[in-house]
Short mmCIF file of C-alpha atoms and ligand atoms in Angstrom, two decimals:
data_model
loop_
_atom_site.label_atom_id
_atom_site.label_comp_id
_atom_site.label_asym_id
_atom_site.label_seq_id
_atom_site.Cartn_x
_atom_site.Cartn_y
_atom_site.Cartn_z
CA MET Q 23 15.30 16.00 12.74
CA THR Q 24 14.14 14.01 15.73
CA ARG Q 25 15.46 10.55 16.34
CA ASP Q 26 13.09 8.88 18.72
CA ARG Q 27 14.53 5.79 20.31
CA ASP Q 28 12.19 5.66 23.31
CA ASN Q 29 9.95 3.16 21.67
CA ALA Q 30 12.88 1.13 20.44
CA ALA Q 31 14.39 0.92 23.88
CA ALA Q 32 11.38 -1.03 25.12
CA GLN Q 33 11.61 -3.60 22.33
CA PRO Q 34 14.07 -6.46 21.96
CA SER Q 35 16.36 -6.04 18.95
CA GLN Q 36 16.01 -8.83 16.40
CA GLY Q 37 18.52 -8.21 13.68
CA GLY Q 38 21.51 -6.32 14.98
CA MET Q 39 21.21 -3.13 12.93
CA GLU Q 40 20.10 0.12 14.53
CA THR Q 41 16.66 1.20 13.37
CA VAL Q 42 16.16 4.96 13.65
CA VAL Q 43 12.78 6.65 13.78
CA LEU Q 44 12.67 9.80 11.66
CA LYS Q 45 9.68 11.89 12.69
CA TRP Q 46 7.88 13.67 9.91
CA THR Q 47 6.39 17.03 10.86
CA GLU Q 48 5.32 20.05 8.83
CA ASP Q 49 8.40 22.14 9.55
CA ASN Q 50 12.10 22.23 8.76
CA ALA Q 51 12.86 19.34 11.09
CA GLY Q 52 10.24 17.24 9.30
CA ARG Q 53 11.61 18.15 5.88
CA GLU Q 54 15.10 17.22 7.08
CA ALA Q 55 13.75 13.84 8.26
CA MET Q 56 12.19 13.32 4.83
CA ARG Q 57 15.46 14.20 3.06
CA HIS Q 58 17.35 11.80 5.28
CA ALA Q 59 14.87 8.99 4.54
CA ALA Q 60 15.20 9.67 0.79
CA GLU Q 61 19.02 9.65 1.03
CA LEU Q 62 18.94 6.26 2.75
CA LEU Q 63 16.70 4.88 -0.01
CA LYS Q 64 19.03 6.23 -2.72
CA LYS Q 65 21.92 4.43 -0.98
CA GLY Q 66 20.05 1.13 -1.19
CA ARG Q 67 18.91 1.10 2.45
CA LEU Q 68 15.49 0.07 3.85
CA VAL Q 69 13.05 2.71 5.09
CA ALA Q 70 9.50 2.04 6.31
CA PHE Q 71 7.06 4.85 5.52
CA PRO Q 72 3.34 5.56 5.87
CA THR Q 73 0.88 5.13 3.05
CA GLU Q 74 -2.86 5.76 3.29
CA THR Q 75 -3.46 1.98 3.65
CA VAL Q 76 -0.70 0.55 5.89
CA TYR Q 77 3.02 1.24 6.45
CA GLY Q 78 5.24 -0.01 3.62
CA LEU Q 79 8.83 -1.27 3.82
CA GLY Q 80 10.57 0.69 1.07
CA ALA Q 81 13.66 0.14 -1.04
CA ASP Q 82 14.82 1.59 -4.38
CA ALA Q 83 12.85 -0.57 -6.84
CA LEU Q 84 15.54 -0.26 -9.52
CA ASN Q 85 18.28 -1.55 -7.19
CA ALA Q 86 18.09 -5.35 -7.01
CA ASP Q 87 20.39 -5.58 -3.96
CA ALA Q 88 18.19 -3.14 -2.05
CA VAL Q 89 15.04 -5.09 -2.90
CA ALA Q 90 16.78 -8.31 -1.82
CA ARG Q 91 17.15 -6.70 1.62
CA ILE Q 92 13.36 -6.33 1.83
CA TYR Q 93 12.93 -10.09 1.39
CA ALA Q 94 15.61 -10.78 4.02
CA ALA Q 95 14.17 -8.32 6.56
CA LYS Q 96 10.61 -9.63 6.19
CA GLY Q 97 11.50 -13.31 5.83
CA ARG Q 98 9.41 -13.10 2.67
CA PRO Q 99 9.40 -16.11 0.32
CA ALA Q 100 11.30 -15.32 -2.90
CA ASN Q 101 8.26 -16.25 -5.00
CA ASN Q 102 6.12 -13.39 -3.65
CA PRO Q 103 6.56 -10.23 -5.77
CA VAL Q 104 6.42 -6.72 -4.29
CA ILE Q 105 4.40 -3.64 -5.23
CA VAL Q 106 6.26 -0.71 -6.83
CA HIS Q 107 5.14 2.74 -5.65
CA VAL Q 108 5.42 5.70 -8.00
CA PRO Q 109 4.47 9.40 -7.64
CA ASP Q 110 2.20 9.61 -10.70
CA GLU Q 111 0.70 7.82 -13.67
CA ALA Q 112 3.50 8.85 -16.06
CA SER Q 113 6.09 7.19 -13.79
CA ALA Q 114 3.97 4.01 -13.71
CA ALA Q 115 3.69 3.91 -17.49
CA LYS Q 116 7.52 3.90 -17.78
CA LEU Q 117 7.75 0.62 -15.86
CA VAL Q 118 5.43 -1.39 -18.11
CA GLY Q 119 5.58 -2.48 -21.73
CA ASP Q 120 2.27 -0.86 -22.59
CA TRP Q 121 -0.13 1.38 -20.63
CA PRO Q 122 -3.57 0.21 -21.80
CA SER Q 123 -6.76 2.26 -21.77
CA ALA Q 124 -8.15 0.34 -18.77
CA ALA Q 125 -5.09 1.40 -16.76
CA GLN Q 126 -5.50 4.99 -17.92
CA LEU Q 127 -9.16 5.09 -16.88
CA LEU Q 128 -8.49 3.46 -13.51
CA ALA Q 129 -5.49 5.69 -12.78
CA LYS Q 130 -7.51 8.82 -13.60
CA ARG Q 131 -10.30 7.71 -11.28
CA PHE Q 132 -8.43 6.10 -8.35
CA TRP Q 133 -4.84 7.40 -8.23
CA PRO Q 134 -3.42 8.56 -5.95
CA GLY Q 135 -5.21 5.86 -3.98
CA SER Q 136 -5.44 2.31 -2.76
CA LEU Q 137 -5.54 0.49 -6.07
CA THR Q 138 -2.61 -1.63 -7.30
CA LEU Q 139 -2.50 -2.47 -11.01
CA ILE Q 140 -0.66 -5.48 -12.43
CA LEU Q 141 0.67 -5.27 -15.99
CA PRO Q 142 3.43 -6.82 -18.14
CA ARG Q 143 6.67 -5.26 -16.95
CA ALA Q 144 9.31 -3.23 -18.77
CA SER Q 145 12.85 -4.62 -18.93
CA GLN Q 146 14.37 -2.16 -16.43
CA VAL Q 147 12.31 -3.61 -13.56
CA PRO Q 148 14.66 -6.03 -11.76
CA ASP Q 149 13.64 -9.70 -11.64
CA ILE Q 150 13.60 -9.72 -7.87
CA VAL Q 151 10.78 -7.12 -7.79
CA THR Q 152 8.51 -9.36 -9.84
CA ALA Q 153 9.77 -12.62 -8.27
CA GLY Q 154 11.00 -13.55 -11.75
CA GLY Q 155 7.53 -13.13 -13.26
CA SER Q 156 6.58 -11.21 -16.38
CA THR Q 157 4.30 -8.70 -14.61
CA VAL Q 158 4.81 -5.81 -12.20
CA ALA Q 159 2.42 -4.39 -9.57
CA LEU Q 160 2.15 -0.57 -9.50
CA ARG Q 161 0.49 1.93 -7.21
CA VAL Q 162 0.43 5.69 -6.57
CA PRO Q 163 -0.20 6.03 -2.82
CA ALA Q 164 -2.48 8.82 -1.58
CA HIS Q 165 -0.53 9.66 1.59
CA PRO Q 166 1.20 13.08 1.37
CA VAL Q 167 4.29 11.76 3.19
CA ALA Q 168 4.60 8.80 0.80
CA LEU Q 169 4.22 11.09 -2.22
CA ALA Q 170 6.78 13.56 -0.87
CA LEU Q 171 9.22 10.71 -0.19
CA LEU Q 172 8.77 9.33 -3.72
CA ARG Q 173 9.47 12.77 -5.20
CA GLU Q 174 12.44 13.41 -2.94
CA ALA Q 175 13.97 9.97 -3.64
CA GLY Q 176 13.41 10.39 -7.40
CA THR Q 177 13.13 6.65 -7.93
CA PRO Q 178 10.25 4.14 -7.81
CA ILE Q 179 10.01 2.51 -4.36
CA ALA Q 180 9.32 -1.19 -3.95
CA ALA Q 181 7.31 -1.65 -0.76
CA PRO Q 182 5.42 -4.56 0.70
CA SER Q 183 3.67 -4.03 4.01
CA ALA Q 184 6.24 -3.37 6.77
CA ASN Q 185 5.72 -6.52 8.83
CA ARG Q 186 7.40 -9.92 9.10
CA SER Q 187 6.00 -12.28 6.48
CA THR Q 188 2.50 -13.72 7.25
CA ARG Q 189 2.04 -11.41 10.25
CA LEU Q 190 -0.34 -8.51 10.85
CA SER Q 191 0.20 -5.42 8.73
CA PRO Q 192 1.32 -2.27 10.57
CA THR Q 193 -0.75 0.91 10.74
CA THR Q 194 1.63 2.83 13.05
CA ALA Q 195 5.39 3.33 13.30
CA SER Q 196 5.37 1.47 16.59
CA HIS Q 197 3.76 -1.60 14.94
CA VAL Q 198 6.64 -1.49 12.42
CA MET Q 199 9.18 -1.17 15.21
CA ARG Q 200 7.76 -4.20 17.00
CA SER Q 201 7.99 -6.35 13.89
CA LEU Q 202 11.17 -5.14 12.18
CA ARG Q 203 13.39 -3.40 14.74
CA GLY Q 204 17.02 -4.24 14.08
CA ARG Q 205 16.24 -5.50 10.57
CA ILE Q 206 15.71 -2.18 8.78
CA ASP Q 207 17.54 1.13 8.65
CA ALA Q 208 14.80 3.62 9.44
CA ILE Q 209 11.11 4.33 9.89
CA LEU Q 210 9.68 7.60 8.62
CA ASP Q 211 6.96 8.17 11.21
CA GLY Q 212 4.08 10.12 9.66
CA GLY Q 213 1.41 9.13 12.18
CA PRO Q 214 -1.21 6.38 11.84
CA ALA Q 215 -2.18 5.01 8.40
CA VAL Q 216 -5.90 5.77 8.30
CA GLY Q 217 -7.10 3.50 5.46
CA GLY Q 218 -6.20 0.56 7.62
CA ILE Q 219 -6.16 -2.33 5.16
CA GLU Q 220 -4.07 -2.96 2.07
CA SER Q 221 -4.85 -1.81 -1.45
CA THR Q 222 -7.11 -3.65 -3.86
CA VAL Q 223 -4.85 -5.62 -6.25
CA LEU Q 224 -6.21 -5.78 -9.80
CA ASP Q 225 -4.54 -7.89 -12.50
CA LEU Q 226 -4.81 -6.24 -15.92
CA SER Q 227 -2.27 -8.52 -17.60
CA GLY Q 228 -4.71 -11.21 -18.73
CA PRO Q 229 -7.70 -11.31 -21.09
CA SER Q 230 -10.05 -10.08 -18.34
CA ALA Q 231 -9.44 -7.86 -15.32
CA CYS Q 232 -9.24 -9.91 -12.13
CA ILE Q 233 -9.15 -8.87 -8.46
CA LEU Q 234 -6.29 -10.76 -6.78
CA ARG Q 235 -6.81 -9.13 -3.38
CA PRO Q 236 -9.98 -7.27 -2.26
CA GLY Q 237 -9.38 -3.89 -0.62
CA LEU Q 238 -10.95 -0.54 0.11
CA ILE Q 239 -11.78 0.05 -3.55
CA SER Q 240 -14.63 -2.35 -4.25
CA LYS Q 241 -15.39 -4.57 -7.24
CA ALA Q 242 -18.48 -2.42 -7.96
CA GLU Q 243 -16.40 0.79 -8.07
CA LEU Q 244 -13.93 -0.83 -10.49
CA GLU Q 245 -16.75 -2.16 -12.68
CA GLU Q 246 -18.23 1.34 -12.96
CA VAL Q 247 -15.01 2.37 -14.73
CA ILE Q 248 -13.96 -0.66 -16.81
CA GLY Q 249 -16.94 -3.05 -16.90
CA PRO Q 250 -16.95 -6.65 -15.66
CA VAL Q 251 -14.18 -7.67 -13.27
CA GLN Q 252 -13.44 -11.23 -12.09
CA ASP Q 253 -12.77 -12.26 -8.53
CA ALA Q 254 -9.64 -14.43 -8.20
CA SER Q 255 -10.60 -16.06 -4.92
CA ARG Q 256 -13.73 -17.39 -6.63
CA VAL Q 257 -11.81 -18.43 -9.76
CA VAL Q 258 -9.30 -20.32 -7.58
CA ARG Q 259 -11.95 -21.76 -5.22
CA GLU Q 260 -13.96 -23.08 -8.12
CA GLY Q 261 -10.83 -24.79 -9.47
CA ARG Q 262 -10.93 -22.81 -12.71
CA LYS Q 263 -7.31 -21.65 -12.25
CA PRO Q 264 -4.40 -22.50 -9.95
CA MET Q 265 -3.08 -19.97 -7.41
CA LEU Q 266 -2.65 -16.63 -9.19
CA SER Q 267 -0.76 -14.62 -6.61
CA PRO Q 268 1.26 -15.80 -3.60
CA GLY Q 269 -0.54 -13.06 -1.66
CA LEU Q 270 -3.64 -15.24 -1.90
CA MET Q 271 -2.00 -17.72 0.45
CA ALA Q 272 -4.54 -18.73 3.04
CA ARG Q 273 -2.41 -17.95 6.07
CA HIS Q 274 -1.45 -14.32 6.13
CA TYR Q 275 -2.13 -11.33 8.33
CA SER Q 276 -2.11 -13.46 11.48
CA PRO Q 277 -1.73 -12.43 15.10
CA HIS Q 278 0.65 -14.58 17.19
CA THR Q 279 -2.27 -15.43 19.50
CA PRO Q 280 -4.53 -18.24 18.20
CA THR Q 281 -7.49 -16.55 16.52
CA GLU Q 282 -10.92 -17.98 15.84
CA CYS Q 283 -13.41 -16.28 13.49
CA LEU Q 284 -17.05 -17.18 14.09
CA GLU Q 285 -20.12 -16.26 12.07
CA GLU Q 286 -22.31 -17.02 15.09
CA GLY Q 287 -22.01 -17.78 18.77
CA ALA Q 288 -18.89 -15.69 19.44
CA ARG Q 289 -20.18 -14.28 22.75
CA GLU Q 290 -21.22 -17.69 24.00
CA ARG Q 291 -17.83 -19.13 23.02
CA VAL Q 292 -16.02 -16.36 24.93
CA GLU Q 293 -18.13 -16.77 28.07
CA SER Q 294 -17.82 -20.56 28.10
CA LEU Q 295 -14.02 -20.50 27.65
CA LYS Q 296 -13.77 -17.94 30.43
CA ARG Q 297 -15.70 -20.25 32.72
CA ASP Q 298 -12.97 -22.82 31.95
CA GLY Q 299 -10.38 -20.31 33.18
CA ARG Q 300 -9.10 -19.29 29.73
CA LYS Q 301 -8.01 -15.75 28.90
CA VAL Q 302 -10.09 -14.86 25.86
CA GLY Q 303 -10.47 -11.59 23.95
CA LEU Q 304 -13.31 -10.58 21.65
CA LEU Q 305 -13.24 -8.50 18.47
CA CYS Q 306 -16.64 -7.42 17.17
CA PHE Q 307 -18.23 -4.89 14.82
CA GLY Q 308 -21.04 -2.38 15.26
CA GLU Q 309 -23.17 -2.04 18.33
CA PRO Q 310 -22.41 -5.01 20.53
CA ARG Q 311 -25.46 -7.28 20.35
CA ALA Q 312 -24.86 -8.16 23.95
CA MET Q 313 -22.09 -6.30 25.69
CA PRO Q 314 -19.27 -8.65 26.66
CA SER Q 315 -18.77 -8.74 30.40
CA ALA Q 316 -16.52 -6.03 31.79
CA THR Q 317 -13.77 -8.53 32.52
CA THR Q 318 -13.46 -9.58 28.86
CA GLN Q 319 -10.71 -7.87 26.90
CA HIS Q 320 -12.57 -6.62 23.84
CA ALA Q 321 -12.47 -4.25 20.90
CA VAL Q 322 -15.61 -2.95 19.21
CA LEU Q 323 -15.02 -1.59 15.72
CA PRO Q 324 -17.53 0.74 13.98
CA ALA Q 325 -20.57 -0.56 12.09
CA ASP Q 326 -19.35 1.27 8.98
CA ALA Q 327 -16.96 -0.98 6.99
CA GLY Q 328 -14.64 1.85 5.94
CA GLU Q 329 -14.30 3.14 9.49
CA ALA Q 330 -13.86 -0.40 10.80
CA ALA Q 331 -11.03 -1.03 8.29
CA SER Q 332 -9.20 1.98 9.65
CA GLY Q 333 -9.01 0.47 13.14
CA LEU Q 334 -8.83 -3.24 12.25
CA TYR Q 335 -5.10 -3.95 12.48
CA ALA Q 336 -4.58 -1.70 15.51
CA ALA Q 337 -7.34 -3.61 17.33
CA LEU Q 338 -5.79 -6.96 16.39
CA HIS Q 339 -2.32 -5.76 17.42
CA ASP Q 340 -3.71 -4.62 20.81
CA LEU Q 341 -5.52 -7.91 21.44
CA ASP Q 342 -2.39 -9.78 20.33
CA ASP Q 343 -0.35 -7.87 22.93
CA ALA Q 344 -2.78 -8.59 25.76
CA GLY Q 345 -1.36 -11.99 26.73
CA LEU Q 346 -4.53 -13.91 25.78
CA ASP Q 347 -4.95 -17.63 25.12
CA LEU Q 348 -7.36 -16.96 22.28
CA ILE Q 349 -8.84 -14.11 20.23
CA VAL Q 350 -12.45 -14.72 19.16
CA VAL Q 351 -13.71 -12.63 16.24
CA GLU Q 352 -17.42 -12.10 15.69
CA MET Q 353 -17.47 -11.87 11.89
CA PRO Q 354 -19.12 -8.85 10.22
CA PRO Q 355 -21.95 -9.42 7.69
CA LYS Q 356 -21.37 -11.34 4.44
CA THR Q 357 -22.07 -8.27 2.27
CA ALA Q 358 -19.94 -6.69 -0.48
CA GLU Q 359 -18.92 -3.70 1.65
CA TRP Q 360 -17.32 -6.03 4.23
CA ALA Q 361 -15.58 -8.27 1.63
CA ALA Q 362 -12.05 -6.90 2.19
CA ILE Q 363 -12.32 -7.04 5.98
CA ARG Q 364 -13.77 -10.56 5.90
CA ASP Q 365 -10.89 -11.57 3.59
CA ARG Q 366 -8.26 -10.32 6.10
CA LEU Q 367 -10.07 -11.90 9.05
CA ARG Q 368 -10.38 -15.27 7.31
CA ARG Q 369 -6.62 -15.22 6.79
CA ALA Q 370 -6.03 -14.27 10.44
CA HIS Q 371 -7.99 -17.35 11.53
CA SER Q 372 -5.59 -19.96 12.93
CA PRO Q 373 -5.99 -23.47 11.50
CA GLY Q 374 -8.14 -25.28 14.04
CA ALA Q 375 -7.62 -22.26 16.35
CA GLU Q 376 -6.11 -24.71 18.82
CA LEU Q 377 -5.76 -23.40 22.33
CA PRO Q 378 -2.24 -23.72 23.75
O1 LIG G 416 -1.72 -1.16 0.48
C1 LIG G 416 -0.81 -1.87 0.04
O2 LIG G 416 -0.91 -2.51 -1.03
C2 LIG G 416 0.49 -1.96 0.87
C3 LIG G 416 1.14 -0.57 0.86
C4 LIG G 416 2.46 -0.58 1.55
O3 LIG G 416 1.24 -0.12 -0.45
N1 LIG G 416 1.39 -2.94 0.32
C5 LIG G 416 1.17 -4.27 0.43
O4 LIG G 416 2.16 -5.05 -0.11
O5 LIG G 416 0.18 -4.74 0.97
P1 LIG G 416 2.28 -6.62 0.14
O6 LIG G 416 3.58 -7.03 -0.46
O7 LIG G 416 2.09 -6.93 1.56
O8 LIG G 416 1.16 -7.21 -0.77
C6 LIG G 416 1.29 -7.15 -2.18
C7 LIG G 416 0.41 -8.17 -2.81
C8 LIG G 416 0.85 -9.56 -2.48
O9 LIG G 416 -0.33 -10.32 -2.32
C9 LIG G 416 1.62 -9.98 -3.73
O10 LIG G 416 1.61 -11.39 -3.92
C10 LIG G 416 0.84 -9.27 -4.81
O11 LIG G 416 0.47 -8.02 -4.23
N2 LIG G 416 1.66 -8.97 -5.98
C11 LIG G 416 2.69 -8.11 -6.09
N3 LIG G 416 3.21 -8.12 -7.35
C12 LIG G 416 2.48 -9.01 -8.05
C13 LIG G 416 2.51 -9.50 -9.38
N4 LIG G 416 3.41 -9.04 -10.27
N5 LIG G 416 1.61 -10.44 -9.74
C14 LIG G 416 0.69 -10.92 -8.85
N6 LIG G 416 0.61 -10.50 -7.56
C15 LIG G 416 1.49 -9.57 -7.17
MG1 LIG G 417 1.61 -7.80 3.35
#
């Protein structure tokens, strides 16, 4: 087992506890790291681990004290429930009152994978997991390290994204370290999370299926399996229902640096602010329409939405670390394939994007 504190040494400690990095590798040392991570979870401790979407901050989902530590470490509001990760469909079905046919069809098609299903909970799920609500969110992650950890721990693992509340989600162990060092017991480092953005959250607890958070699995893919699906952001926007999930809060996934998302004129905005002596970075997608000047800090993500998702948070973390006054984002097209990325970017947009 390797305990890598190099990265930690460079970061200021925030919480007072020592956060160890357990490196997962495909050998005995890696298996020992995995066992150690599982032991910590069984003792009620907090362990961040990779999933195929982003890193999660895990705790034993059946231990209310352990889950309470997640809320404390993240600074997460008590009204925001957490997702429970399980190794397979049978384990999910044990945590709900009833496992309906829509859940069966979706699980067969998309699990393991980045789809979270919300259903009425069974009584053994602690209140704190569901924020006192009557439903529980369930997901079987597709990452081999996450699945191995779930099997080794032998208990469902509650895990929100492993970042401080409202901040950018982490796609590497070092992103987790930056956000939560000193607040959690360990990070199981299994390399970068390649999916890049969080799972699609689908509510199956009401009369019609409703997407609470768009993700890598699209509305069209879900509709192929279970027929018509509603879109919560539209339902809420049109005033047909109040807020359905605290995760739909407008401000979420934000860099520390003021961030401005523009449908048009991003390049011009960058150049004009630079003329005023501002340090401005640009995030754009696809072939740059006009290459930003060499002196502009910039990140160009691929023209393919899936590939762009994979690098999205890392690009935002890098720009956030570059000591800029402002990050300008040139928004990708308003098409269905970009819906999840546009959703995350809209939430990263700072109100007014005031310059300091
Ligand atoms: O990809 C992912 O989903 C990652 C990885 C770690 O699995 N997890 C993640 O968790 O993004 P978190 O806590 O950052 O986001 C979970 C979302 C939140 O928007 C939360 O409000 C919503 O799911 N949620 C959880 N349980 C819910 C419930 N019972 N009812 C409604 N919304 C729920
Ligand atoms: Mg999150």
